[in-house]
Coordinates of C-alpha atoms in Angstrom, one line a residue:
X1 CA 0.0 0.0 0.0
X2 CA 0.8 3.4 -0.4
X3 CA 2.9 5.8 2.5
X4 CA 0.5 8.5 3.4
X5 CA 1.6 12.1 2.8
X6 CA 3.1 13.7 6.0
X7 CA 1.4 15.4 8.7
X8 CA 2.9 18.8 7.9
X9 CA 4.9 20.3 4.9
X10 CA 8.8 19.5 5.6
X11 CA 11.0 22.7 5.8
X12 CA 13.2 23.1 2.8
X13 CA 16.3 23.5 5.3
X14 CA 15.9 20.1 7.3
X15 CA 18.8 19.1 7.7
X16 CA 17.6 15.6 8.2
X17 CA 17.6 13.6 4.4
X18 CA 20.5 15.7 3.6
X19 CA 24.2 15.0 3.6
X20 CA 25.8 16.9 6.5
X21 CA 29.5 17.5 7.4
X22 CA 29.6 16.8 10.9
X23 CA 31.1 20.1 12.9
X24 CA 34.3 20.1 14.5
X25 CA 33.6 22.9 16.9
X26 CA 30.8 23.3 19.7
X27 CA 27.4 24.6 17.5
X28 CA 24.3 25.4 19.7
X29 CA 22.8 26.8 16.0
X30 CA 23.0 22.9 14.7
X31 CA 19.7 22.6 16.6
X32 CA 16.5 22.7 14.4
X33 CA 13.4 23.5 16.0
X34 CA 9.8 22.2 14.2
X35 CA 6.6 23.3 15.6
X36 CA 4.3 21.0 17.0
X37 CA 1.3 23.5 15.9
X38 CA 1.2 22.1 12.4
X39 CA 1.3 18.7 13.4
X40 CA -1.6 18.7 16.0
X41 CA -3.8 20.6 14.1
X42 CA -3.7 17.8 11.6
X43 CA -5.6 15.7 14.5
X44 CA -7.8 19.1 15.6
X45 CA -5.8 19.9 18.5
X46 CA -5.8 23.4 20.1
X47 CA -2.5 24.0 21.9
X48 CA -3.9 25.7 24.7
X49 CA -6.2 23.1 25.6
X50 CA -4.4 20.1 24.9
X51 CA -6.5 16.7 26.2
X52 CA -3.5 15.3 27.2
X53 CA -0.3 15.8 29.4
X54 CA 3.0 14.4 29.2
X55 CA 6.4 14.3 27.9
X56 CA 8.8 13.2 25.0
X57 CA 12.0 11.1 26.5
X58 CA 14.9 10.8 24.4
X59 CA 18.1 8.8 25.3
X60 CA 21.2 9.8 23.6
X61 CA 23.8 7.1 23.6
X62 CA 27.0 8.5 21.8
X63 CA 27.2 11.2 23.7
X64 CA 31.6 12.4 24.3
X65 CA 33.4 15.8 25.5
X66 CA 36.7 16.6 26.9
X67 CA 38.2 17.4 30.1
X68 CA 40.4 19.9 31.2
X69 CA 43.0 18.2 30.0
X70 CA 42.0 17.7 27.1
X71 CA 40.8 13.5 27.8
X72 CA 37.7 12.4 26.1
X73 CA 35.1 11.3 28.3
X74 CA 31.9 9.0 27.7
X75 CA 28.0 9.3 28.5
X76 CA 24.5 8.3 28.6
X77 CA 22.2 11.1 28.5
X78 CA 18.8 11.2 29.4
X79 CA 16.8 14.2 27.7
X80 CA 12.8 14.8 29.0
X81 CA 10.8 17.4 26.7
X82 CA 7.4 18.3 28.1
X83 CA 4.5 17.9 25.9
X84 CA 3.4 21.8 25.8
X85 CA 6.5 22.9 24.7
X86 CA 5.6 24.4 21.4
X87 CA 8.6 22.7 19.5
X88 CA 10.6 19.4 18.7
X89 CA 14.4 18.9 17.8
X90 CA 14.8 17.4 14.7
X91 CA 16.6 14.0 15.4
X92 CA 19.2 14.8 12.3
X93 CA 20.1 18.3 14.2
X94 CA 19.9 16.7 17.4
X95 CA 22.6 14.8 16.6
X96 CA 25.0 16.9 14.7
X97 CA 24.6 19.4 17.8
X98 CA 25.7 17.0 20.2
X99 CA 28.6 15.7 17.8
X100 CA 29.4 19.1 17.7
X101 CA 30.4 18.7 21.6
X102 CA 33.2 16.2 20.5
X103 CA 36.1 18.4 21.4
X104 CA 34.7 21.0 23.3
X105 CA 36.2 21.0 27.2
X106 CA 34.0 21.0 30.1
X107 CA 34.9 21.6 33.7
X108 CA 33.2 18.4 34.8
X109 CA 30.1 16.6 34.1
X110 CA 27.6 18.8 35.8
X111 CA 29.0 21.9 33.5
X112 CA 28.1 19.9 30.2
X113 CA 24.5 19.1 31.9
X114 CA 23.9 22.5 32.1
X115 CA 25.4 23.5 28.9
X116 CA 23.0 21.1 27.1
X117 CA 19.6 22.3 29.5
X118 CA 20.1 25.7 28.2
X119 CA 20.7 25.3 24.6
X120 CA 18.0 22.3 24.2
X121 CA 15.7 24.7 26.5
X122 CA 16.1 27.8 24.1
X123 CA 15.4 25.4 21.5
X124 CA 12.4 23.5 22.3
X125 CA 10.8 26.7 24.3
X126 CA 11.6 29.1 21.4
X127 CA 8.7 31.2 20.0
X128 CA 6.9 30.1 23.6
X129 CA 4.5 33.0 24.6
X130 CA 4.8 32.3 28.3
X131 CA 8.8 32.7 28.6
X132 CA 11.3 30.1 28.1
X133 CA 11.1 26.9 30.4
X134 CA 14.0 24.2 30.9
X135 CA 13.9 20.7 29.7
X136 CA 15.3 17.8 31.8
X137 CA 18.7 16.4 31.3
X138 CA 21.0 13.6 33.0
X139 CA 23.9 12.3 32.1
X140 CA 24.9 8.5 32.8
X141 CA 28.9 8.6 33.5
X142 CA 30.9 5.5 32.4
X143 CA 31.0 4.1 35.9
X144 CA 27.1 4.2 35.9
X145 CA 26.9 2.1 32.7
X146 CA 26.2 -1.2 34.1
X147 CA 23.4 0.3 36.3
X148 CA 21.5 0.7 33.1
X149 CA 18.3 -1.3 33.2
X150 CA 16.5 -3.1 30.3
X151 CA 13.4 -4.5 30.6
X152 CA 10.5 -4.9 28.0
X153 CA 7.0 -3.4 28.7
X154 CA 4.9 -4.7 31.4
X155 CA 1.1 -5.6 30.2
X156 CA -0.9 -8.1 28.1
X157 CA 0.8 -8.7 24.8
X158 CA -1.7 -7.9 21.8
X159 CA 0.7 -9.5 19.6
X160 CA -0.7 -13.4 21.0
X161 CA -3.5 -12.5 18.4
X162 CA -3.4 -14.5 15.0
X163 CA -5.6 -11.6 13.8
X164 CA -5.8 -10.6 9.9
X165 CA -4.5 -7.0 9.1
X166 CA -5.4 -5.6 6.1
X167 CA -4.7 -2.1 6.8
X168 CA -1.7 0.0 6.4
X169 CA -2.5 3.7 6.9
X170 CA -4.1 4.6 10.4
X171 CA -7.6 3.0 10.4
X172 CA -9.5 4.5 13.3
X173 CA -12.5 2.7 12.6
X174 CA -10.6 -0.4 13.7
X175 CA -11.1 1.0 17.2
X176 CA -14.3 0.0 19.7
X177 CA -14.7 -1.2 22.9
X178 CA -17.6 -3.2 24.6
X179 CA -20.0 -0.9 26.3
X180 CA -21.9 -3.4 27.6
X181 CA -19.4 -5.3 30.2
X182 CA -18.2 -3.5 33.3
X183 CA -15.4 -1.3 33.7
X184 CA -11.8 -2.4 33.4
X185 CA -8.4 -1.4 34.4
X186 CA -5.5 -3.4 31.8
X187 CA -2.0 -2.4 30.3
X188 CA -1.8 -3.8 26.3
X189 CA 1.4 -4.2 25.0
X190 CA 2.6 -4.8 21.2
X191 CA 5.9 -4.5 19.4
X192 CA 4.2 -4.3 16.2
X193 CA 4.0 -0.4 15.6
X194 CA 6.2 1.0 12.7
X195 CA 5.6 4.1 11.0
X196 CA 7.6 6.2 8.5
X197 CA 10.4 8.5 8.3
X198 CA 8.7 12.2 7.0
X199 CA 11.5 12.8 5.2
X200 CA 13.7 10.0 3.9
X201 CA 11.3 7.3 4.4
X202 CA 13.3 4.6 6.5
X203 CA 11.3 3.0 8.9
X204 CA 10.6 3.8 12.5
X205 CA 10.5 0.6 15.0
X206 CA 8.7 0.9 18.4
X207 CA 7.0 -1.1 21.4
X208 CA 3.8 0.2 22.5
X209 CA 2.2 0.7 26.0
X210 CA -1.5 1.4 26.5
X211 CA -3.0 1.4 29.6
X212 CA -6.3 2.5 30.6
X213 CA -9.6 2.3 32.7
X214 CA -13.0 2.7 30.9
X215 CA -15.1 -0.5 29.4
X216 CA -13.2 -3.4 27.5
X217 CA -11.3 -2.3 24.4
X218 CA -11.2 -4.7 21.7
X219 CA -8.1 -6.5 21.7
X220 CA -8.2 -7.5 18.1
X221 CA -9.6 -4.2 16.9
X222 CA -6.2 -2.8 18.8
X223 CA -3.8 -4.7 17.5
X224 CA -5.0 -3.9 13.9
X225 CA -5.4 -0.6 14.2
X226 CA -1.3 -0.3 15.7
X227 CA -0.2 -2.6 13.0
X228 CA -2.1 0.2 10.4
X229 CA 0.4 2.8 11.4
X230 CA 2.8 0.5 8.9
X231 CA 2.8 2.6 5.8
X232 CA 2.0 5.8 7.9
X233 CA 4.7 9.0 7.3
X234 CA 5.1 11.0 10.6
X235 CA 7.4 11.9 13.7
X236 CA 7.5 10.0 16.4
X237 CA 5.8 12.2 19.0
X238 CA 2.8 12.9 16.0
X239 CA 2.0 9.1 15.6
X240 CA 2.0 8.6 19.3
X241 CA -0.8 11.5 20.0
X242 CA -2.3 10.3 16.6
X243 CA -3.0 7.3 18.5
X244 CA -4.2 8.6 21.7
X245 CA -6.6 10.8 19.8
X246 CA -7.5 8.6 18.0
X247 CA -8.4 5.5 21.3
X248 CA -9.8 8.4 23.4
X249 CA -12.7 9.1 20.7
X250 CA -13.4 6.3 19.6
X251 CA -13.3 4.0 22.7
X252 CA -13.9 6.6 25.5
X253 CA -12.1 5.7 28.5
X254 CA -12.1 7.1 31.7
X255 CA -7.9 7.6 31.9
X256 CA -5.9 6.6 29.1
X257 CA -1.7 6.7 28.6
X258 CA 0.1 5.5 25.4
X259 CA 4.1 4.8 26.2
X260 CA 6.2 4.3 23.1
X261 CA 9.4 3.4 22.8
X262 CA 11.1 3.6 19.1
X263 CA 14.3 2.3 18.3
X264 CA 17.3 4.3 18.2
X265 CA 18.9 5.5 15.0
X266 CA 22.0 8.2 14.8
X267 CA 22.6 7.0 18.7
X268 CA 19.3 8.4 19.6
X269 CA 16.0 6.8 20.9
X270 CA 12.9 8.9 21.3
X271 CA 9.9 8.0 23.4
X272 CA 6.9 9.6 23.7
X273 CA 4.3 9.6 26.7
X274 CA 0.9 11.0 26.4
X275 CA -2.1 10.6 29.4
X276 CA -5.2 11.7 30.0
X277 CA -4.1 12.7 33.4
X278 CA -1.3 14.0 35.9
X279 CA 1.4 11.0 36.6
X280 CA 4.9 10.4 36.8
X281 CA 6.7 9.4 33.5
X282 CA 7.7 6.5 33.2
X283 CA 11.0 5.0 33.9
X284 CA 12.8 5.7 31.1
X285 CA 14.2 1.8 30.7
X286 CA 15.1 0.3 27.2
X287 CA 13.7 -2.3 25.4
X288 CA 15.6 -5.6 24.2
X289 CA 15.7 -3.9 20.5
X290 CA 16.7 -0.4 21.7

């Protein structure tokens, strides 16, 4: 079947789909802000009244600097983006901006940290009405690496079903739950979702996490409906409140929250969270394919 068109015209100077020398000095401008306005009015979103909460959690995993004198050092870092701010990074940017950190010199870990708060803030706040607002960031040391958990989603695995999917573009109508039986609380898992690069195409790979209260979704209905995300073009964080739109009309629960977890490319992972209500963010622990 036929990739659908992407959720918002891509900027002629994205640097993502291009080829890109990679910098050899520290460049806070690599960073390439895209509005999230575009996107969410694609699904009828206003942005000040959002029907969700929540947060994008990235995890960069080639992350280097110097130190005073002048010895590389290693990291994990662990980047949390709110859901109101009013822009995402670009992943390609993203990356060249932290490559861009290769040989610059920092006093010591917690310097870097707040190096990369403030030019990821200014970023992802820019063009915000209400002032800019800081992101959150930690960094992993070397010594830490081997405290790094992995573990796969917690819930009921959709993917059990031997179910027939014949739909490869986002097929709301797939959705529906059973009105008639009493009111559940469950956690549905699948590691069937893939959607599309806007720009060059490649695939995106990612485990999902629903979890809600309301009356019985159908399983099957679910499963099919992720799986129709296939041939779908869109970022990460789009697809993932795609879906929660998308559940939340057309199954009505009482609290909903969609967890995704895509795997990484470029040394980056991003995973988006979305709820229908105030609550922590989840742990932000990789998957077996991350």
């Amino acid at each position: 079947m036929n990739s659908s068109q992407p959720d918002q015209p891509i900027p002629a100077d994205l640097p993502l789909g291009r080829e890109v020398a990679y910098p050899g000095a520290y460049d806070p401008g690599l960073l390439f802000p895209i509005a999230r306005a575009a996107q969410r009015a694609e699904l009828g979103l206003d942005a000040a009244r959002l029907p969700f909460v929540g947060a994008d959690v990235w995890t960069a995993f080639e992350l280097s600097w110097l130190n005073p004198h002048g010895k590389p050092q290693v990291g994990v870092a662990h980047f949390t983006f709110p859901a109101e701010t009013p822009n995402i990074i670009e992943s390609k940017s993203f990356k060249l901006y932290l490559n861009s950190l290769n040989n610059a010199v920092f006093a010591d870990t917690q310097a870097l940290r707040e190096r990369l708060r403030a030019d990821l803030s200014e970023a992802a706040w820019r063009g915000s009405e209400s002032g800019l607002r800081s992101i959150g960031v930690r960094i992993v040391e070397a010594a830490g690496f081997d405290a790094e958990p992995m573990a796969e989603l917690d819930g009921l695995d959709l993917d059990r079903l031997d179910v027939e999917c014949t739909h490869y573009l986002p097929a709301p109508e797939l959705l529906g739950s059973r009105r008639s039986e009493a009111l559940v609380t469950e956690t549905l898992t699948s590691r069937l979702l893939k959607s599309n690069c806007p720009v060059t195409g490649q695939p995106d790979w990612a485990s999902v996490q629903i979890h809600y209260s309301g009356h019985p979704i159908d399983q099957a209905g679910l499963l099919r409906y992720i799986v129709s995300f296939r041939n779908h073009t869109g970022f990460h964080e789009n697809c993932v409140e795609r879906m929660f739109i998308d559940i939340w009309q057309r199954c009505q629960p009482l609290q909903l929250a969609i967890w995704a977890r895509y795997t990484r490319r470029g040394g980056l992972d991003i995973n988006p969270f979305r709820s229908s209500h105030p609550q922590a963010i989840p742990a932000n622990v990789r998957t077996a394919r991350q």
